[in-house]
Coordinates of N, CA and C in Angstrom, one line a residue:
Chain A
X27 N 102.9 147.3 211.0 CA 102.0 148.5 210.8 C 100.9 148.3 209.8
X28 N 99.8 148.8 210.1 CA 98.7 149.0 209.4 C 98.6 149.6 207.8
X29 N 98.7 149.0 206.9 CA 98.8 150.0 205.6 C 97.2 149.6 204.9
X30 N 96.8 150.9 204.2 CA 95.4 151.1 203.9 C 95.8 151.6 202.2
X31 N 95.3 150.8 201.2 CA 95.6 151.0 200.0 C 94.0 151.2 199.0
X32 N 93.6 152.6 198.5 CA 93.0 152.4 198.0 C 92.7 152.7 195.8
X33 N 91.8 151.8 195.4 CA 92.2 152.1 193.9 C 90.9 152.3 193.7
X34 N 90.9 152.7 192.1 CA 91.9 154.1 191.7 C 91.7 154.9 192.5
X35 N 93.0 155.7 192.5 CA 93.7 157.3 193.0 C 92.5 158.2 192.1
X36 N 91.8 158.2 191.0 CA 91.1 159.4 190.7 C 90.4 158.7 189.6
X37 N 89.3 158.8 189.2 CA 88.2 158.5 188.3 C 87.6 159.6 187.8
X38 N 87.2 159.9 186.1 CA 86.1 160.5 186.1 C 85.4 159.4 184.5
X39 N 83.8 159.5 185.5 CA 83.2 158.5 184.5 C 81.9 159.6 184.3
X40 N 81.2 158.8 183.6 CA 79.6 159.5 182.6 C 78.9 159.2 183.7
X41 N 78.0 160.0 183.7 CA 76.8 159.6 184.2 C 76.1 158.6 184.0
X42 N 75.3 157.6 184.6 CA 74.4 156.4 184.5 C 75.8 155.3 184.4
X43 N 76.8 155.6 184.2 CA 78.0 154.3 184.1 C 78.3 154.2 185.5
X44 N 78.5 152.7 185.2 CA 78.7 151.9 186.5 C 80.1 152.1 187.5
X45 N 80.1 151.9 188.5 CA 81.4 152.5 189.5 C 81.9 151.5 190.2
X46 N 83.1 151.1 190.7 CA 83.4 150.0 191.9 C 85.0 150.8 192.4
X47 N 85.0 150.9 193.6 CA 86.0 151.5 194.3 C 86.9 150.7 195.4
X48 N 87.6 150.5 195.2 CA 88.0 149.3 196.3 C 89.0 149.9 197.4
X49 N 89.2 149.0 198.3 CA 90.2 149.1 199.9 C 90.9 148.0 200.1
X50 N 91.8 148.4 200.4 CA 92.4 147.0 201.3 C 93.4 147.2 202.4
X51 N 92.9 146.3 203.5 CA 93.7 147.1 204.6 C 94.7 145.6 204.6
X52 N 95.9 146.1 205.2 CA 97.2 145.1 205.7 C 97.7 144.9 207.0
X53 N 97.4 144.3 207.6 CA 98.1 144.1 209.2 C 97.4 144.4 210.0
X54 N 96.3 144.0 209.8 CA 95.0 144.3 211.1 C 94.2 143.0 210.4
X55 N 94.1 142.1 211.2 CA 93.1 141.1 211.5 C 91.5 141.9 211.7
X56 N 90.9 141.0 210.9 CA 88.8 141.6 211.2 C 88.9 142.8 211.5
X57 N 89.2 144.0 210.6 CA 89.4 144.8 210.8 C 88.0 145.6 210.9
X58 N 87.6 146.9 211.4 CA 86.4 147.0 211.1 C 86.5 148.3 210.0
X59 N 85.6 148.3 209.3 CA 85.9 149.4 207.9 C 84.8 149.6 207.7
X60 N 85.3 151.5 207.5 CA 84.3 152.5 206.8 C 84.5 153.0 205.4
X61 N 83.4 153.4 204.8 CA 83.2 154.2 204.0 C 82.9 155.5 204.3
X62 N 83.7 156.4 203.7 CA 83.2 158.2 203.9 C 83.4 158.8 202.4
X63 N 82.2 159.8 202.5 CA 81.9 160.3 201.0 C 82.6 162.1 201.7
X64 N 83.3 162.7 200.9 CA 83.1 164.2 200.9 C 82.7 165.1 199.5
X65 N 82.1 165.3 199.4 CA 81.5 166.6 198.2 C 82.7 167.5 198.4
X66 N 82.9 167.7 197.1 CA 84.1 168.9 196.7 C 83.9 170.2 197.6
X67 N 84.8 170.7 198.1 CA 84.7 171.5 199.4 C 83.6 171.3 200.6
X68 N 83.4 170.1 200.6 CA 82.4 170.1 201.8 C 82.5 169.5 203.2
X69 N 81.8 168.7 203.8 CA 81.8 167.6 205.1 C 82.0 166.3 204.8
X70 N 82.7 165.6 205.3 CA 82.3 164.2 205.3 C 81.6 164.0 206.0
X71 N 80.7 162.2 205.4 CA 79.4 161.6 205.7 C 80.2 160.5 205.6
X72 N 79.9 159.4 206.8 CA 79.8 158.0 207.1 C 78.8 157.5 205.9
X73 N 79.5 156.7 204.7 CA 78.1 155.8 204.1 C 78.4 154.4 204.7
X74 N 78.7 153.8 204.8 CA 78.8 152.5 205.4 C 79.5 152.4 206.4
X75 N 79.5 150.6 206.6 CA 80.4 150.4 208.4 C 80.8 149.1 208.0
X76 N 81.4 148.0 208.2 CA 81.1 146.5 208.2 C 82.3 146.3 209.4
X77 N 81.4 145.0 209.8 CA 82.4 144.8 211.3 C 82.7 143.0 210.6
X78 N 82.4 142.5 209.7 CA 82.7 141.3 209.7 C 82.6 140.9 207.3
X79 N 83.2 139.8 207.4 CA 82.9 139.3 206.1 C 81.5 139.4 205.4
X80 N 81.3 139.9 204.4 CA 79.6 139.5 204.0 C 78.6 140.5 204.8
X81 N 79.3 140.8 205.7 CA 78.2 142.1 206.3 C 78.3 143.2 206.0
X82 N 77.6 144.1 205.6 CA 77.5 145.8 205.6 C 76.7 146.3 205.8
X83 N 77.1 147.6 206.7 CA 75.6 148.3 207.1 C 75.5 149.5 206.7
X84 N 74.5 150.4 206.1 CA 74.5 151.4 205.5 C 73.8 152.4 206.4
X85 N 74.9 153.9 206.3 CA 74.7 154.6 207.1 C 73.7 156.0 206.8
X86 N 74.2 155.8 205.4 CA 73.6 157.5 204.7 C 73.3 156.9 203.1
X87 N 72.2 156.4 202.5 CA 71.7 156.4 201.2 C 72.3 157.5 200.5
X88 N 72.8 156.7 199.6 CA 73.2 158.2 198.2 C 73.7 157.3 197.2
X89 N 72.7 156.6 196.8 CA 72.1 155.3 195.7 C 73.2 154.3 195.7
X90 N 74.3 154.3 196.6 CA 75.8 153.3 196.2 C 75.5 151.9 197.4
X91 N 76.5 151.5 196.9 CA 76.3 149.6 197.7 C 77.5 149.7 198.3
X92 N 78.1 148.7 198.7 CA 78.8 148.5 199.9 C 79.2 147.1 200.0
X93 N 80.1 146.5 199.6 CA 79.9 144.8 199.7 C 81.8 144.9 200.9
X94 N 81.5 143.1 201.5 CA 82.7 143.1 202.2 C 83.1 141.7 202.0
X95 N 83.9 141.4 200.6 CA 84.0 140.1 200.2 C 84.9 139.3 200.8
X96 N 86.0 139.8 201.4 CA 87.2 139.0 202.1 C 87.2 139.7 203.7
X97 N 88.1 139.6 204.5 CA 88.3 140.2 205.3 C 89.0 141.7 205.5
X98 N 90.2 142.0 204.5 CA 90.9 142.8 204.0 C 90.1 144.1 203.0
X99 N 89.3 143.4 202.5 CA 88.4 144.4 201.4 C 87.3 145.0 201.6
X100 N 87.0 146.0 200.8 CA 85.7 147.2 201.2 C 85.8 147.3 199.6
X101 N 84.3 147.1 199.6 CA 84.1 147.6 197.9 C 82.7 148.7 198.0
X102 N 82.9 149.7 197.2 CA 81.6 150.7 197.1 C 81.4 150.4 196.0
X103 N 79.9 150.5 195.6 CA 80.0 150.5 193.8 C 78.8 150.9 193.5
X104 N 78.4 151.0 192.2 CA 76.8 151.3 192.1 C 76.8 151.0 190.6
X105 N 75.3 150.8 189.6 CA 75.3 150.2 188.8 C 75.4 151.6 187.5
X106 N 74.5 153.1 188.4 CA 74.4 154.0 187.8 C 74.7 155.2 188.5
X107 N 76.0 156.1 187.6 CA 76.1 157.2 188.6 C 75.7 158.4 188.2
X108 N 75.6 159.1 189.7 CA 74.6 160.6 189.5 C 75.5 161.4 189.5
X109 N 75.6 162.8 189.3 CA 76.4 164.1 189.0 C 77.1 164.2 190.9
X110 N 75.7 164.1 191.4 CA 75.6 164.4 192.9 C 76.5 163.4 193.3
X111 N 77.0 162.2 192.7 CA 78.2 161.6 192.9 C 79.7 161.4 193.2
X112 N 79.8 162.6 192.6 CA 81.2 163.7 192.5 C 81.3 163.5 194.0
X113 N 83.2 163.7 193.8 CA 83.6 163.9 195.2 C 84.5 163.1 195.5
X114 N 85.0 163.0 196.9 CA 86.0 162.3 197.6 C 85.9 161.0 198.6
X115 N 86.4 159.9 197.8 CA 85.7 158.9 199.0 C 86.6 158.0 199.6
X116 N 87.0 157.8 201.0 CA 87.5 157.9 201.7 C 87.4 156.8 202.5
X117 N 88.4 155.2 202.6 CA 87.8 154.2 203.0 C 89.2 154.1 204.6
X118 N 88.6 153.7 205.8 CA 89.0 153.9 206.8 C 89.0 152.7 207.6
X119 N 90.0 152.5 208.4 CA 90.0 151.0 209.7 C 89.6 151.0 211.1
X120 N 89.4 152.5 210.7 CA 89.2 152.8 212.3 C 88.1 153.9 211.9
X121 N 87.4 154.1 212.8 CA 85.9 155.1 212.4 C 86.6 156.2 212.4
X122 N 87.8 156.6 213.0 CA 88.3 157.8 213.5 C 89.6 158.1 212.8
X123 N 90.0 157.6 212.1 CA 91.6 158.0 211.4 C 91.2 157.3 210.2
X124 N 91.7 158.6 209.3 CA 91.9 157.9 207.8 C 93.0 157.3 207.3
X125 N 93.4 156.3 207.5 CA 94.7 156.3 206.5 C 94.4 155.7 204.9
X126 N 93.6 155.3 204.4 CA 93.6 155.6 203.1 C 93.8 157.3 202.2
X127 N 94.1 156.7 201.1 CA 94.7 158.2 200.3 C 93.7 158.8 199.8
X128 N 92.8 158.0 199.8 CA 91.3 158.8 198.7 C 90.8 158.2 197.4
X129 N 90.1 158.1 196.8 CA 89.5 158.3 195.4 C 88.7 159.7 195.3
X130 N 89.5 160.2 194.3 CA 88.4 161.4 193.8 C 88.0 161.0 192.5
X131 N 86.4 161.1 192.5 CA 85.4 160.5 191.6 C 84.8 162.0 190.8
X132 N 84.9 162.5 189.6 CA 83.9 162.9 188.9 C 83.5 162.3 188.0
X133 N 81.8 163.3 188.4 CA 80.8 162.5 187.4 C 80.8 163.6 186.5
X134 N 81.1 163.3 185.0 CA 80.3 164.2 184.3 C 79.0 163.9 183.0
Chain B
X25 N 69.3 161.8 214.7 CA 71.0 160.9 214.7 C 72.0 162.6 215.3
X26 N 73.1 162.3 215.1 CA 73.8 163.4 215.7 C 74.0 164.8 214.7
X27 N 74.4 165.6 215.3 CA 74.2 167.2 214.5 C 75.8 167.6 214.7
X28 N 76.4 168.3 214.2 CA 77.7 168.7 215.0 C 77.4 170.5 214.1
X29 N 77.3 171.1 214.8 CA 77.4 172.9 214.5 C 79.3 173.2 214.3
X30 N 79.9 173.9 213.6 CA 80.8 173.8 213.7 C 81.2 175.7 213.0
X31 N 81.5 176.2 214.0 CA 81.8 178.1 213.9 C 83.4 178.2 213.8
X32 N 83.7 179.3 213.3 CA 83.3 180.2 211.7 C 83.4 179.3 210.6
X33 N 82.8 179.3 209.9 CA 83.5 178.5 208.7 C 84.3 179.0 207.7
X34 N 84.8 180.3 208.3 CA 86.2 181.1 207.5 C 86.8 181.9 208.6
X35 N 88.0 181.5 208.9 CA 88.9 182.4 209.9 C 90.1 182.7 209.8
X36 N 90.4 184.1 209.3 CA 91.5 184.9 209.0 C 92.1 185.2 210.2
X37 N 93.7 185.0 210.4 CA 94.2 185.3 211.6 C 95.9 185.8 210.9
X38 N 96.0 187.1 211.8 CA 97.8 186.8 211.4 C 98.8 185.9 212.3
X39 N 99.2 185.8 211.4 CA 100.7 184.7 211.9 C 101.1 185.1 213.0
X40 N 101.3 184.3 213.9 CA 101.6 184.5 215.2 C 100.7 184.7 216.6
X41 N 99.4 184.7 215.9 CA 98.2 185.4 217.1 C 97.7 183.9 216.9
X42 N 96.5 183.5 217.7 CA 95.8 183.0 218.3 C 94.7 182.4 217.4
X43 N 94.5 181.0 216.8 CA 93.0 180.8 216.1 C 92.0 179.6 217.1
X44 N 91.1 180.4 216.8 CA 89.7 179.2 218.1 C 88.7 178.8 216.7
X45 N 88.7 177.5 217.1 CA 87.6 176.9 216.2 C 86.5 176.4 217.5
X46 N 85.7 176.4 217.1 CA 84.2 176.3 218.0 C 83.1 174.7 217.5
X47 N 82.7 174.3 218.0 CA 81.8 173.2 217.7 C 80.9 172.8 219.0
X48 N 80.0 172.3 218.6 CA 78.6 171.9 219.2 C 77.8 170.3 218.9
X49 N 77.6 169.6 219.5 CA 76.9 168.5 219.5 C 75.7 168.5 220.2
X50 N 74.9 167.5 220.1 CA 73.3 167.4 220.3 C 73.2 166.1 221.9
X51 N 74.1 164.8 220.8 CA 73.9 163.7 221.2 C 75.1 163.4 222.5
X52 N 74.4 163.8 223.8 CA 75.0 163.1 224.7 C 76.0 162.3 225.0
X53 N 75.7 160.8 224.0 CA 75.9 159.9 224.4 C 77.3 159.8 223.5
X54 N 78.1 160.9 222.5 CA 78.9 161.3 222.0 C 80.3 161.5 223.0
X55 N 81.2 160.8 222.8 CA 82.2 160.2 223.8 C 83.4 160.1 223.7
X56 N 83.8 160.9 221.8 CA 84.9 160.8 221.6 C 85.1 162.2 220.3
X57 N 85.8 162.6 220.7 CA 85.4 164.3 219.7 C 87.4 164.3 219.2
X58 N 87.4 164.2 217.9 CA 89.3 164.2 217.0 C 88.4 165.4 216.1
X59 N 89.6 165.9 216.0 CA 89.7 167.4 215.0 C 91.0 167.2 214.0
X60 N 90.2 167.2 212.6 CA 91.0 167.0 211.6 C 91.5 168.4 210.6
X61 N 93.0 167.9 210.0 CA 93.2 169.3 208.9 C 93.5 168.5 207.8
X62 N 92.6 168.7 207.2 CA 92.7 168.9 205.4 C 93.1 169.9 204.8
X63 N 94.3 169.6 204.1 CA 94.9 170.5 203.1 C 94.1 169.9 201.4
X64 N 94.9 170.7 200.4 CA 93.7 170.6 199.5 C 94.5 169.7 198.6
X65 N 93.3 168.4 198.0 CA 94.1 167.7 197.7 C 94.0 166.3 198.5
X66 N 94.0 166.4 199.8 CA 94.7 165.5 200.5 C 93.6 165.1 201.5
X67 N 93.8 163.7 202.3 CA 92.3 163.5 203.1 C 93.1 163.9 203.6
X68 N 91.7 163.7 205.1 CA 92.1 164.6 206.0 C 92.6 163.3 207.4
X69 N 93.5 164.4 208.2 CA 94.4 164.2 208.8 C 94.1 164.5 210.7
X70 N 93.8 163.4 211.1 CA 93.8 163.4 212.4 C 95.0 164.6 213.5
X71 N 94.6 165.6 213.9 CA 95.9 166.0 214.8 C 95.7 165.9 215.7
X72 N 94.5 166.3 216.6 CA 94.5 165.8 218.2 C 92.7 165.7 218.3
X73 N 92.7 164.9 219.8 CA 91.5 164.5 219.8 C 91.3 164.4 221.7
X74 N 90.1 164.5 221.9 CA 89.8 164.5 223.2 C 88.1 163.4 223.2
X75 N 89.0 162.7 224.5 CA 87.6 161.9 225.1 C 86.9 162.4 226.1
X76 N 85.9 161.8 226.3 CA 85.0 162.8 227.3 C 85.0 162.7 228.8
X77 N 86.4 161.7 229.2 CA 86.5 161.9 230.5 C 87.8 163.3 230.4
X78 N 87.7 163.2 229.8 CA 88.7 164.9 229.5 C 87.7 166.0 229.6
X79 N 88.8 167.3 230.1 CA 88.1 169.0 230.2 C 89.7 169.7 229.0
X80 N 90.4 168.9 229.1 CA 91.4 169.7 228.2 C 92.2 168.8 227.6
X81 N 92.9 169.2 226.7 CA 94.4 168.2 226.1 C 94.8 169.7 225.1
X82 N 96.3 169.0 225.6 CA 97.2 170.2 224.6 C 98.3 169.7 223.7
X83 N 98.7 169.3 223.0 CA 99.6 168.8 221.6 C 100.4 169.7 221.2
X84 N 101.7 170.5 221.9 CA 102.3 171.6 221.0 C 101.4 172.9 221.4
X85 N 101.1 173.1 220.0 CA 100.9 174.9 219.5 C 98.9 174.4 219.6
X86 N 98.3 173.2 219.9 CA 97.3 172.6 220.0 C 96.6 172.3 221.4
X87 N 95.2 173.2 221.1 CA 94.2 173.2 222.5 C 93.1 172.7 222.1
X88 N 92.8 171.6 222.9 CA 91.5 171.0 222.8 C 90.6 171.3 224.0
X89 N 89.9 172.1 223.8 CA 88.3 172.3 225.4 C 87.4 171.3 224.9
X90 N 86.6 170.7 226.2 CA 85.6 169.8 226.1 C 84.6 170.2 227.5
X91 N 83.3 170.9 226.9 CA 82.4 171.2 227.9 C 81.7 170.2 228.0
X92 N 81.2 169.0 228.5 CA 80.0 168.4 228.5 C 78.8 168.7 228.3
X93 N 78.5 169.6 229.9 CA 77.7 169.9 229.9 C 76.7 170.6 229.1
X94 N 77.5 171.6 228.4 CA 77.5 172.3 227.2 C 77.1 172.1 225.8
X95 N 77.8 171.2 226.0 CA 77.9 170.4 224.4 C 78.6 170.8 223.6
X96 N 79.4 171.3 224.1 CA 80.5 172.3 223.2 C 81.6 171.9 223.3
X97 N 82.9 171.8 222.2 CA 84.3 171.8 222.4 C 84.9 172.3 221.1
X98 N 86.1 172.4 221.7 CA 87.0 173.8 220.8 C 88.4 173.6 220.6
X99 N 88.8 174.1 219.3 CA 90.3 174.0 219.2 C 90.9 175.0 219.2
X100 N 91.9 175.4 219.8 CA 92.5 176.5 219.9 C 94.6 176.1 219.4
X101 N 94.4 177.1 218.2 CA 95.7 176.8 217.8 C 96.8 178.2 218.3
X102 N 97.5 178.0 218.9 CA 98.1 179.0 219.8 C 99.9 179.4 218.5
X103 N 100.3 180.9 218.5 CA 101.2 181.1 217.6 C 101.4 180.6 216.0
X104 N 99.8 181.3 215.2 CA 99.8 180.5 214.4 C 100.9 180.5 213.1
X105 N 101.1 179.6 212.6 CA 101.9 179.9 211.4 C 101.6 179.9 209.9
X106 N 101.6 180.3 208.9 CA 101.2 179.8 207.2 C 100.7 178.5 207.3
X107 N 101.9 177.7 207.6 CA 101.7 176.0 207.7 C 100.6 175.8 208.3
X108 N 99.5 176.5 209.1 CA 98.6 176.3 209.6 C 97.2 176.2 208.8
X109 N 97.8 177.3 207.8 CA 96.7 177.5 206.7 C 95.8 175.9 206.0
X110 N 94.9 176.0 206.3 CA 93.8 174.7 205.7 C 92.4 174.6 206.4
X111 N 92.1 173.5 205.7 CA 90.2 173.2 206.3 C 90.6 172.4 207.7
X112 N 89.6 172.6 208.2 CA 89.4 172.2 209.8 C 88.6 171.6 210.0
X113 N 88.1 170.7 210.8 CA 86.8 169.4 211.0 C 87.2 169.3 212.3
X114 N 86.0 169.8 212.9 CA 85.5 168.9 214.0 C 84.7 167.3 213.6
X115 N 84.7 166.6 214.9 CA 83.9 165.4 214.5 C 83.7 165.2 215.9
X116 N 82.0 164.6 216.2 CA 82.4 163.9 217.5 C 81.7 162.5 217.3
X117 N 81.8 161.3 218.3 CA 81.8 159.8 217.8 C 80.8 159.3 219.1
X118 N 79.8 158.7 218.5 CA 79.6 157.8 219.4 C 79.0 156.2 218.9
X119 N 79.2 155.1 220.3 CA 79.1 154.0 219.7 C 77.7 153.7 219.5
X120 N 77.9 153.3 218.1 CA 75.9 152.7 218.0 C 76.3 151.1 217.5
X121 N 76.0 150.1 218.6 CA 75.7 148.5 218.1 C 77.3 148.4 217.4
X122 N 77.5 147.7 216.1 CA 79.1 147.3 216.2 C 79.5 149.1 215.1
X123 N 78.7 150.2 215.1 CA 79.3 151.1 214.3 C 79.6 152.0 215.5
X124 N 81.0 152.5 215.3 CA 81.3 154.1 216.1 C 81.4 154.9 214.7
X125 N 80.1 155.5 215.2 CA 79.7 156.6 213.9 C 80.7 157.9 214.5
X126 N 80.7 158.9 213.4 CA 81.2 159.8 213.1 C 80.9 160.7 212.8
X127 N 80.3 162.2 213.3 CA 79.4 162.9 212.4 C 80.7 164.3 212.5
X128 N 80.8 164.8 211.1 CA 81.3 165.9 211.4 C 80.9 167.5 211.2
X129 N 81.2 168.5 211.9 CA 81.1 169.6 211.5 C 81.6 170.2 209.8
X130 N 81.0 170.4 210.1 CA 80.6 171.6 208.0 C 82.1 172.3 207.8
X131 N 82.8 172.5 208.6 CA 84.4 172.8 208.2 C 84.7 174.1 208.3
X132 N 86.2 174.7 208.8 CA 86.1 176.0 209.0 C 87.8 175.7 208.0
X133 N 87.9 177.0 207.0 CA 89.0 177.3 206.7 C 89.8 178.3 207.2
X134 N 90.6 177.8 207.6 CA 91.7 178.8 207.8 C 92.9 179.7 207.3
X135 N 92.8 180.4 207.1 CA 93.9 180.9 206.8 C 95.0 182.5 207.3
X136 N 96.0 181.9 207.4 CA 97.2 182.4 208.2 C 98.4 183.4 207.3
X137 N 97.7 184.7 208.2 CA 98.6 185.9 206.8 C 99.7 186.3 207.3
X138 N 100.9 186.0 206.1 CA 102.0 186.2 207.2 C 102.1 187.8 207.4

């Protein structure tokens, strides 16, 4: 079975300080992996997609990066974060089912 | 890119009666429509889902409508219970190049008075 692990469970950092969020999926070969952002009571938004190593494609700008260094891993990160960065973010194996647990991020 | 409308975004029902969630898409070419519950706290959680060679699917106490031509599809939670109480997401999916995007509806809460 598929297990989707992501770290940390909860952050809160300053503003302008730097962020990296990671994934890692288990028992799925070339998996293909999303990133999803939710705003505290709101919708989720697709920010990224990668279908392969080294590739990422970005879906919705909201100043963060996106790297895919191994097969297994998803990294989001950014060098400076905004308030508007708050929220829930949500890394996925399938565009359509979450099984990752979340990172909830505030910025203060 | 795709739009998803997604009505009421608060629906009060007593326990045991009938809740309809409503949603709307733009993009056609949209092929695969899952309806999620988020409780608070917690991501959210796939319950049932319909593709677009489908007009219905039912899961239990769970109704999925899919109009095409419309562009509309709906969840209908039939005898509802407390346990029912949470946020609701529509989403519908289509493939672009190697991304099956995702776009969801703005979210309806629910909640179930015993």
């Amino acid at each position: 079975a598929q297990t989707i692990h992501q770290w940390p469970v909860a952050e809160i950092k300053a503003v302008g300080s730097p962020l990296s969020l990671g994934c890692t999926i288990k028992g799925k070969s070339s998996p293909n992996l999303y990133w999803y952002w939710q705003a505290t009571g709101g919708t989720l938004q697709q920010l990224f997609y990668s279908i392969t190593v080294g590739q990422v494609e970005s879906v919705v700008q909201l100043n963060l990066s996106a790297s895919r260094p191994k097969d297994d891993q998803f990294i989001l990160s950014t060098e400076k974060l905004l308030l508007s960065h708050s929220g829930f973010y949500l890394c996925a194996w399938r565009a359509e089912v979450f099984f990752g647990k979340g990172t909830r991020l505030t910025v203060v | 890119g795709e739009q998803v409308e997604q009505l009421p975004s608060i629906l009060r029902v007593q326990e045991g009666s009938s809740a309809s969630i409503n949603c709307s898409y733009e993009d056609s070419a949209s092929n695969y429509f899952p309806w999620y519950k988020q409780e608070p706290g917690e991501n959210p959680k796939l319950i049932i889902d319909i593709r677009s060679n489908m007009e219905r699917k039912q899961i239990q106490e769970l109704i999925v409508l899919l109009d095409k031509k419309a562009k509309r599809f709906s969840l209908h939670i039939t005898d509802t219970q407390p346990g029912d109480s949470a946020m609701y997401f529509c989403a519908a999916m289509r493939a672009t190049g190697g991304n099956n995007k995702l776009t969801f509806g703005q979210g309806t809460v629910l909640s179930v008075i015993p």
